[in-house]
Coordinates of C-alpha atoms in Angstrom, one line a residue:
Chain A
X957 CA 0.0 0.0 0.0
X958 CA 1.3 3.4 -0.9
X959 CA 1.9 5.9 1.9
X960 CA -0.4 8.9 2.5
X961 CA -0.1 11.7 4.9
X962 CA -2.1 9.7 7.5
X963 CA -1.2 6.2 6.5
X964 CA 2.4 4.8 6.4
X965 CA 3.6 2.5 3.6
X966 CA 2.6 -1.1 4.3
X967 CA 3.0 -4.5 2.7
X968 CA 1.6 -8.0 2.6
X969 CA 2.7 -11.5 1.4
X970 CA 1.1 -10.7 -1.9
X971 CA 2.5 -7.2 -2.3
X972 CA 5.8 -6.2 -0.8
X973 CA 8.7 -4.1 -2.0
X974 CA 12.0 -4.6 -0.3
X975 CA 14.6 -1.9 0.4
X976 CA 18.2 -3.0 0.3
X977 CA 21.8 -2.4 1.5
X978 CA 24.1 -0.1 -0.4
X979 CA 27.7 -0.8 0.5
X980 CA 29.8 2.4 0.3
X981 CA 33.1 1.3 1.8
X982 CA 34.4 -1.7 -0.2
X983 CA 35.8 -3.2 2.9
X984 CA 32.3 -3.5 4.4
X985 CA 30.4 -6.8 3.9
X986 CA 26.7 -7.0 2.9
X987 CA 26.4 -10.4 4.8
X988 CA 26.9 -8.6 8.1
X989 CA 23.5 -7.0 7.8
X990 CA 21.6 -10.3 7.6
X991 CA 19.0 -8.5 5.5
X992 CA 15.7 -10.2 4.7
X993 CA 12.0 -9.5 4.3
X994 CA 9.4 -11.4 6.3
X995 CA 6.6 -11.0 3.7
X996 CA 8.9 -12.5 1.1
X997 CA 9.7 -15.4 3.4
X998 CA 6.1 -15.8 4.4
X999 CA 5.0 -15.9 0.8
X1000 CA 7.2 -19.0 0.2
X1001 CA 7.1 -20.7 3.6
X1002 CA 5.2 -23.9 4.5
X1003 CA 2.5 -23.5 7.2
X1004 CA 4.0 -23.5 10.7
X1005 CA 7.6 -23.7 9.7
X1006 CA 9.6 -21.7 12.3
X1007 CA 12.1 -19.8 10.1
X1008 CA 14.6 -17.6 12.0
X1009 CA 14.9 -14.1 10.6
X1010 CA 17.0 -12.8 13.6
X1011 CA 19.1 -14.4 16.2
X1012 CA 20.8 -12.8 19.3
X1013 CA 22.5 -15.3 21.6
X1014 CA 19.9 -18.0 22.5
X1015 CA 17.0 -15.8 21.3
X1016 CA 15.4 -15.7 17.9
X1017 CA 12.6 -14.0 16.0
X1018 CA 10.9 -16.6 13.9
X1019 CA 8.7 -16.0 10.9
X1020 CA 5.7 -18.3 11.0
X1021 CA 2.9 -18.7 8.4
X1022 CA -0.4 -19.9 10.0
X1023 CA -2.8 -21.7 7.6
X1024 CA -5.2 -24.4 8.7
X1025 CA -4.5 -26.0 12.1
X1026 CA -1.1 -26.6 13.6
X1027 CA -0.5 -30.4 13.8
X1028 CA 0.7 -30.4 17.4
X1029 CA 0.5 -28.4 20.6
X1030 CA 3.6 -26.5 21.7
X1031 CA 4.8 -25.5 25.1
X1032 CA 7.9 -23.8 26.5
X1033 CA 9.1 -23.3 30.1
X1034 CA 9.4 -19.6 29.3
X1035 CA 7.1 -16.9 27.9
X1036 CA 6.9 -16.4 24.1
X1037 CA 5.1 -13.7 22.2
X1038 CA 3.6 -13.4 18.7
X1039 CA 3.0 -10.3 16.6
X1040 CA 0.4 -10.8 13.8
X1041 CA 1.6 -9.0 10.7
X1042 CA -1.1 -10.2 8.4
X1043 CA -4.5 -12.0 8.6
X1044 CA -6.0 -13.4 11.8
X1045 CA -4.9 -16.3 13.9
X1046 CA -6.7 -18.3 16.7
X1047 CA -4.6 -19.5 19.6
X1048 CA -6.1 -22.2 21.7
X1049 CA -4.6 -22.9 25.2
X1050 CA -4.5 -25.9 27.5
X1051 CA -3.0 -25.8 31.0
X1052 CA -1.4 -29.2 31.5
X1053 CA -2.6 -31.3 34.4
X1054 CA 1.0 -32.3 35.2
X1055 CA 4.4 -31.0 34.1
X1056 CA 5.3 -32.1 30.6
X1057 CA 8.4 -31.7 28.5
X1058 CA 9.0 -28.6 26.4
X1059 CA 8.4 -28.9 22.7
X1060 CA 5.6 -30.4 20.5
X1061 CA 2.9 -32.7 21.8
X1062 CA 0.1 -34.5 20.0
X1063 CA -2.1 -34.6 23.1
X1064 CA -1.8 -32.5 26.2
X1065 CA -3.8 -33.8 29.2
X1066 CA -5.1 -30.8 31.1
X1067 CA -7.7 -28.1 31.3
X1068 CA -8.8 -26.0 28.3
X1069 CA -8.2 -22.3 29.0
X1070 CA -10.1 -21.1 26.0
X1071 CA -8.7 -19.2 23.0
X1072 CA -7.5 -15.8 21.8
X1073 CA -8.1 -14.3 18.3
X1074 CA -5.0 -12.4 17.3
X1075 CA -5.5 -9.8 14.4
X1076 CA -3.1 -7.8 12.3
X1077 CA -1.1 -5.5 14.5
X1078 CA -1.8 -7.4 17.8
X1079 CA 0.8 -8.6 20.3
X1080 CA -0.1 -11.8 22.2
X1081 CA 1.5 -13.5 25.1
X1082 CA 2.1 -17.3 25.0
X1083 CA 2.5 -17.9 28.7
X1084 CA 5.2 -20.2 30.0
X1085 CA 4.1 -23.7 30.7
X1086 CA 0.8 -23.3 28.8
X1087 CA 0.3 -25.5 25.7
X1088 CA -0.8 -23.6 22.6
X1089 CA -2.0 -24.4 19.1
X1090 CA -2.4 -21.9 16.2
X1091 CA -5.1 -22.1 13.5
X1092 CA -6.1 -19.8 10.7
X1093 CA -8.9 -19.8 8.2
X1094 CA -6.7 -18.1 5.6
X1095 CA -2.9 -17.7 5.2
X1096 CA -1.7 -15.4 7.9
X1097 CA 1.8 -14.2 9.0
X1098 CA 3.3 -14.1 12.5
X1099 CA 6.5 -13.0 14.1
X1100 CA 7.4 -15.1 17.1
X1101 CA 9.6 -13.9 19.9
X1102 CA 11.2 -17.2 21.0
X1103 CA 14.3 -19.1 22.1
X1104 CA 16.0 -21.2 19.6
X1105 CA 14.6 -24.8 19.6
X1106 CA 15.0 -28.0 17.6
X1107 CA 12.1 -26.7 15.5
X1108 CA 13.8 -23.5 14.5
X1109 CA 14.9 -23.5 10.9
X1110 CA 18.0 -21.6 9.9
X1111 CA 18.0 -20.7 6.2
X1112 CA 20.2 -17.6 6.0
X1113 CA 21.6 -18.6 2.6
X1114 CA 18.0 -18.7 1.2
X1115 CA 16.4 -15.7 2.9
X1116 CA 19.3 -13.1 3.2
X1117 CA 20.7 -10.7 0.7
X1118 CA 24.4 -11.3 0.0
X1119 CA 24.5 -14.8 1.3
X1120 CA 25.2 -17.6 -1.2
X1121 CA 22.4 -18.2 -3.7
X1122 CA 20.7 -14.8 -3.0
X1123 CA 21.4 -11.2 -3.8
Chain B
X456 CA 18.3 39.9 32.8
X457 CA 17.2 36.3 32.6
X458 CA 19.9 34.3 30.7
X459 CA 20.7 30.7 30.1
X460 CA 22.8 29.0 32.8
X461 CA 26.3 27.7 32.2
X462 CA 27.2 24.2 33.2
X463 CA 30.5 22.5 34.2
X464 CA 30.9 18.8 34.1
X465 CA 34.4 18.0 35.3
X466 CA 36.6 19.6 32.6
X467 CA 33.7 20.0 30.1
X468 CA 31.9 23.4 30.1
X469 CA 28.6 24.0 28.4
X470 CA 26.9 27.3 27.4
X471 CA 24.1 28.2 25.1
X472 CA 23.0 31.2 23.2
X473 CA 20.0 31.8 21.0
X474 CA 21.1 29.4 18.3
X475 CA 23.9 27.1 19.6
X476 CA 25.1 24.9 22.4
X477 CA 28.8 25.5 22.9
X478 CA 31.0 22.8 24.4
X479 CA 34.4 23.7 25.7
X480 CA 37.0 21.0 26.4
X481 CA 40.8 20.7 27.0
X482 CA 42.7 18.6 24.4
X483 CA 45.7 16.4 24.2
X484 CA 47.5 19.3 22.5
X485 CA 47.1 21.6 25.5
X486 CA 44.8 23.9 23.5
X487 CA 41.2 24.3 24.6
X488 CA 38.6 23.6 21.9
X489 CA 35.1 25.0 21.4
X490 CA 32.6 22.9 19.6
X491 CA 29.2 24.3 18.5
X492 CA 26.0 22.3 17.9
X493 CA 22.6 23.7 16.6
X494 CA 20.6 24.1 19.8
X495 CA 17.6 22.0 18.7
X496 CA 19.8 19.1 17.6
X497 CA 21.7 19.3 20.8
X498 CA 18.6 19.3 23.0
X499 CA 17.0 16.4 21.1
X500 CA 20.1 14.3 21.7
X501 CA 20.5 15.4 25.3
X502 CA 16.9 14.5 26.0
X503 CA 17.3 11.0 24.7
X504 CA 20.6 10.4 26.4
X505 CA 19.0 11.3 29.8
X506 CA 15.7 9.5 29.2
X507 CA 17.5 6.3 28.1
X508 CA 19.9 6.4 31.0
X509 CA 22.7 6.6 28.4
X510 CA 21.3 3.6 26.5
X511 CA 23.4 0.7 25.2
X512 CA 26.9 1.8 24.2
X513 CA 27.6 5.0 22.4
X514 CA 25.3 8.0 22.0
X515 CA 26.9 10.5 19.7
X516 CA 25.2 13.9 19.6
X517 CA 27.0 14.6 16.4
X518 CA 30.3 13.6 14.8
X519 CA 32.2 15.1 17.8
X520 CA 30.5 15.0 21.2
X521 CA 28.8 12.2 23.0
X522 CA 28.7 9.5 25.7
X523 CA 29.4 5.8 26.1
X524 CA 27.5 3.9 28.8
X525 CA 29.7 1.7 30.9
X526 CA 26.8 0.9 33.2
X527 CA 27.7 2.7 36.4
X528 CA 30.1 5.1 34.8
X529 CA 29.8 7.1 31.6
X530 CA 32.6 8.1 29.2
X531 CA 31.9 11.7 28.1
X532 CA 34.0 12.4 25.0
X533 CA 34.6 15.2 22.5
X534 CA 36.6 14.5 19.3
X535 CA 37.8 11.1 20.4
X536 CA 35.7 9.2 17.8
X537 CA 36.3 11.6 14.9
X538 CA 39.2 10.6 12.7
X539 CA 40.7 14.0 12.1
X540 CA 40.2 15.3 15.7
X541 CA 41.7 12.1 17.1
X542 CA 44.7 12.0 14.8
X543 CA 45.4 15.7 15.5
X544 CA 45.1 15.3 19.3
X545 CA 42.1 17.6 19.5
X546 CA 40.1 15.4 21.7
X547 CA 39.2 14.8 25.3
X548 CA 37.4 12.1 27.2
X549 CA 36.6 11.4 30.9
X550 CA 35.1 8.5 32.7
X551 CA 32.5 10.0 35.1
X552 CA 30.0 8.7 37.6
X553 CA 26.6 8.1 36.0
X554 CA 24.8 10.2 38.6
X555 CA 27.0 13.2 38.1
X556 CA 26.5 13.2 34.4
X557 CA 22.8 12.6 34.7
X558 CA 22.3 15.4 37.2
X559 CA 24.2 17.9 35.0
X560 CA 22.4 16.9 31.8
X561 CA 19.0 17.0 33.5
X562 CA 19.7 20.5 34.9
X563 CA 20.8 21.6 31.4
X564 CA 17.5 20.3 29.9
X565 CA 15.4 22.0 32.6
X566 CA 17.1 25.4 32.0
X567 CA 17.7 25.2 28.2
X568 CA 14.4 23.7 26.9
X569 CA 11.9 26.4 26.3
X570 CA 8.1 26.0 26.9
X571 CA 7.1 25.7 23.3
X572 CA 9.9 23.2 22.4
X573 CA 9.4 19.4 22.8
X574 CA 12.7 17.5 22.2
X575 CA 10.8 14.2 21.7
X576 CA 8.4 15.5 19.0
X577 CA 8.8 15.5 15.2
X578 CA 9.6 18.9 13.8
X579 CA 6.1 19.5 12.5
X580 CA 4.7 18.9 16.0
X581 CA 6.8 21.3 18.1
X582 CA 7.7 24.9 18.4
X583 CA 11.2 26.3 18.2
X584 CA 14.2 25.7 20.5
X585 CA 16.0 28.9 19.4
X586 CA 15.8 32.3 21.0
X587 CA 16.4 34.0 24.3
X588 CA 15.8 32.5 27.7
X589 CA 12.1 32.0 28.7
X590 CA 10.0 29.6 30.7
X591 CA 10.8 25.9 30.7
X592 CA 9.0 22.7 29.5
X593 CA 9.4 20.5 32.5
X594 CA 6.5 18.2 31.7
X595 CA 8.0 17.3 28.3
X596 CA 11.4 16.6 29.8
X597 CA 10.2 14.4 32.6
X598 CA 7.7 12.2 30.7
X599 CA 7.2 8.9 32.4
X600 CA 8.4 6.0 30.3
X601 CA 6.1 3.0 30.2
X602 CA 8.0 0.0 31.5
X603 CA 7.0 -3.6 31.5
X604 CA 8.5 -6.8 32.8
X605 CA 6.3 -9.1 30.7
X606 CA 3.8 -7.6 28.3
X607 CA 2.6 -4.0 28.0
X608 CA -1.0 -3.2 28.5
X609 CA -3.0 -0.4 27.0
X610 CA -3.9 0.6 30.5
X611 CA -0.3 1.3 31.3
X612 CA -0.4 4.5 29.3
X613 CA -0.3 7.6 31.4
X614 CA -3.6 9.5 31.6
X615 CA -5.1 11.0 29.6
X616 CA -4.6 8.6 26.7
X617 CA -2.9 10.3 23.7
X618 CA -4.8 10.6 20.5
X619 CA -3.8 8.6 17.4
X620 CA -1.0 10.6 15.7
X621 CA -1.9 12.4 12.5
X622 CA 0.6 10.1 10.6
X623 CA -1.4 7.0 11.5
X624 CA -5.0 8.3 11.4
X625 CA -5.7 6.6 8.2
X626 CA -4.7 3.1 9.5
X627 CA -7.4 0.6 10.2
X628 CA -6.8 -0.9 13.6
X629 CA -8.0 -4.5 14.0
X630 CA -9.0 -5.7 17.5
X631 CA -8.4 -9.3 18.7
X632 CA -10.6 -11.1 21.1
X633 CA -9.9 -12.9 24.4
X634 CA -12.2 -15.9 25.1
X635 CA -10.4 -17.2 28.1
X636 CA -12.0 -19.3 30.9
X637 CA -13.3 -16.9 33.6
X638 CA -10.9 -16.5 36.5
X639 CA -7.8 -17.2 34.3
X640 CA -7.7 -14.0 32.3
X641 CA -4.7 -12.6 34.2
X642 CA -2.5 -15.4 32.9
X643 CA -2.8 -14.1 29.4
X644 CA -2.1 -11.0 27.5
X645 CA -3.3 -9.3 24.2
X646 CA -2.6 -5.8 23.1
X647 CA -3.3 -3.9 19.9
X648 CA 0.4 -3.0 19.3
X649 CA -0.3 -0.9 16.3
X650 CA -2.8 1.3 18.0
X651 CA -0.6 1.4 21.1
X652 CA 2.3 2.7 18.9
X653 CA 0.0 5.0 16.9
X654 CA -0.9 6.8 20.2
X655 CA 2.7 7.4 21.1
X656 CA 3.5 11.1 21.5
X657 CA 7.2 10.7 21.1
X658 CA 9.6 9.8 18.2
X659 CA 12.8 7.8 18.3
X660 CA 12.2 6.5 21.8
X661 CA 12.1 2.7 22.0
X662 CA 10.0 1.3 24.8
X663 CA 9.8 -2.3 26.0
X664 CA 6.5 -4.1 25.2
X665 CA 7.4 -7.7 25.7
X666 CA 10.1 -9.5 27.7
X667 CA 11.5 -13.0 27.2
X668 CA 14.3 -13.1 29.7
X669 CA 17.0 -10.8 28.1
X670 CA 15.1 -10.7 24.8
X671 CA 13.3 -7.3 24.6
X672 CA 10.9 -6.1 21.9
X673 CA 11.3 -2.4 21.9
X674 CA 9.1 -0.9 19.2
X675 CA 9.1 2.9 18.5
X676 CA 7.6 5.4 16.1
X677 CA 9.9 7.3 13.9
X678 CA 9.7 10.5 11.9
X679 CA 12.3 12.9 10.5
X680 CA 15.8 12.1 11.7
X681 CA 17.2 10.1 14.7
X682 CA 18.8 12.9 16.6
X683 CA 21.7 10.8 17.7
X684 CA 24.2 8.5 16.1
X685 CA 23.9 5.2 18.0
X686 CA 26.9 3.0 18.4
X687 CA 25.6 0.0 20.2
X688 CA 27.9 -2.2 22.2
X689 CA 26.1 -5.3 21.1
X690 CA 24.3 -6.5 18.0
X691 CA 20.7 -5.2 17.6
X692 CA 18.0 -5.9 15.1
X693 CA 15.4 -3.9 13.3
X694 CA 12.1 -5.1 11.8
X695 CA 10.3 -2.4 9.8
X696 CA 6.6 -2.8 10.7
X697 CA 5.4 -0.1 8.3
X698 CA 6.6 3.1 6.8
X699 CA 10.2 3.5 5.6
X700 CA 13.5 4.4 7.2
X701 CA 16.9 4.8 5.6
X702 CA 19.9 4.2 7.8
X703 CA 23.4 5.7 7.4
X704 CA 25.9 3.4 8.9
X705 CA 29.4 4.5 9.8
X706 CA 32.4 3.1 11.6
X707 CA 32.0 3.6 15.3
X708 CA 35.6 4.6 16.0
X709 CA 36.2 6.9 13.1
X710 CA 32.8 8.0 11.7
X711 CA 33.8 6.8 8.2
X712 CA 30.8 6.0 6.1
X713 CA 30.3 2.3 5.5
X714 CA 26.8 1.7 4.0
X715 CA 23.2 2.8 3.6
X716 CA 20.5 0.4 4.7
X717 CA 17.0 1.1 3.2
X718 CA 14.2 -0.4 5.2
X719 CA 10.8 -1.0 3.8
X720 CA 7.8 -2.8 5.4
X721 CA 8.7 -6.3 6.5
X722 CA 12.5 -5.7 6.0
X723 CA 14.7 -7.2 8.8
X724 CA 18.3 -6.2 9.3
X725 CA 21.0 -6.5 12.0
X726 CA 23.3 -3.7 13.1
X727 CA 26.8 -4.9 13.9
X728 CA 28.4 -4.0 17.3
X729 CA 31.2 -1.9 15.7
X730 CA 29.2 0.6 13.8
X731 CA 27.1 3.7 14.5
X732 CA 23.8 4.2 12.8
X733 CA 21.5 7.2 12.2
X734 CA 18.0 6.8 10.7
X735 CA 16.0 9.1 8.4
X736 CA 12.2 8.6 8.2
X737 CA 10.3 10.7 5.6
X738 CA 7.0 9.6 7.1
X739 CA 5.7 8.5 10.6
X740 CA 6.8 4.8 10.8
X741 CA 6.7 1.9 13.2
X742 CA 10.0 0.2 13.8
X743 CA 10.5 -2.9 16.0
X744 CA 13.9 -2.7 17.7
X745 CA 15.0 -6.0 19.2
X746 CA 17.7 -6.0 21.9
X747 CA 19.5 -8.6 23.9
X748 CA 19.7 -6.9 27.3
X749 CA 22.1 -9.5 28.8
X750 CA 24.3 -7.3 31.0
X751 CA 27.3 -9.5 30.2
X752 CA 27.0 -9.1 26.4
X753 CA 29.5 -6.2 25.9
X754 CA 32.1 -8.2 27.9
X755 CA 31.3 -11.4 26.0
X756 CA 31.9 -9.5 22.7
X757 CA 35.1 -7.9 24.0
X758 CA 36.4 -11.4 25.0
X759 CA 35.4 -12.9 21.7
X760 CA 32.9 -15.3 23.3
X761 CA 30.1 -13.8 21.3
X762 CA 30.6 -12.3 17.8
X763 CA 29.8 -8.7 17.2
X764 CA 29.4 -9.5 13.5
X765 CA 25.7 -10.5 13.1
X766 CA 26.5 -12.9 10.2
X767 CA 28.9 -14.8 12.6
X768 CA 26.4 -14.6 15.5
X769 CA 23.5 -16.1 13.6
X770 CA 25.6 -19.1 12.4
X771 CA 27.4 -19.8 15.7
X772 CA 26.4 -23.1 17.3

């Protein structure tokens, strides 16, 4: 969407226009900026892949496309957060009856806590120790504030400008 | 006659007139230097340095003067990180107690910021900083920052709630729904982040909205120019939520230009720990700044335990 005086430039998985990095000093390296675009990544990603777009120590920001229902419940021993960038996502919650391992689970014995509808521009808490499952009627895009897990996909060569195979 | 006060911070001396802040400092050559900064640019930088408690790493007011946060002490410098000044010996730096610097800088703001000037506002939203001494703008200087230790709430805003900024009035805000089992609502959190940001009355002032241990989401609304040049002491990340910002990236030690980074909606980029960056936003924009607040991070980078190069950091095991 084009900017107006009262509306900033915006984008979607169908329509995005990337900026870029112009290297001025030849000693500088484009790779250092780890430059990507989440709408571009979202347009190509499979539903519920957790693709890292940023990493700082053990922490990551993951780009997640929600479409249909997530196959498994997920749970972490720490809080996580999602920001919805496009579409609308339902998050169902179960409070486990007993402590269960972090990660993905097909079934979570426990008490249903209900659900939250997360719309574009909303920030939602995924509380620690609470199992959650995403679902979306149409393809939607999330950013997830998380810690690196065995489900995190690192694909810098594919998503970043100036890495091999791109830019 | 009512005039602006003069301030002394160890060997640095500060005065202002109608148009400029003047900074006087001794140098390695034995000759005292005077450095001038446009008063509105100086006050915008000073305001952020104080409000951010000296932030992460280096806050350069311009190419010459600034501070480096050493978390307890603050290096105040002039010319040290400017190639020509440094090579010629025309520089000075002192490691001072944080409280001492904060007190002097706050008093300077209280005396030098006039009633019609808001250092946090975009140029179209504020009056002028220039001119003779008149009444102060204490409310603007001492805004309370919204702090959160988990997730921000709309209710955390100070009263009265601010209106949606003119730059965002055309946005359609979409509201989520909580259908949580009664009695358990407090365990959950949902906030309309875009509306929350649209109602911010400040620019270039990141505030924490969500906390995962040391991982902090610090979004902010930007317009015009970041008053300071920020040289972080760790890697930080930007996600452009909407609008557009171009970043000028320079070497932190010399100020030499390295690159321009053009951010459009959905763009993600990292800022290495050895650079300084300054943003230019032609329209009101929402930027998600992502920080790792681990207090040991600068030391880990210094020791080589954590790379300051983002491309090495993201690929380390």
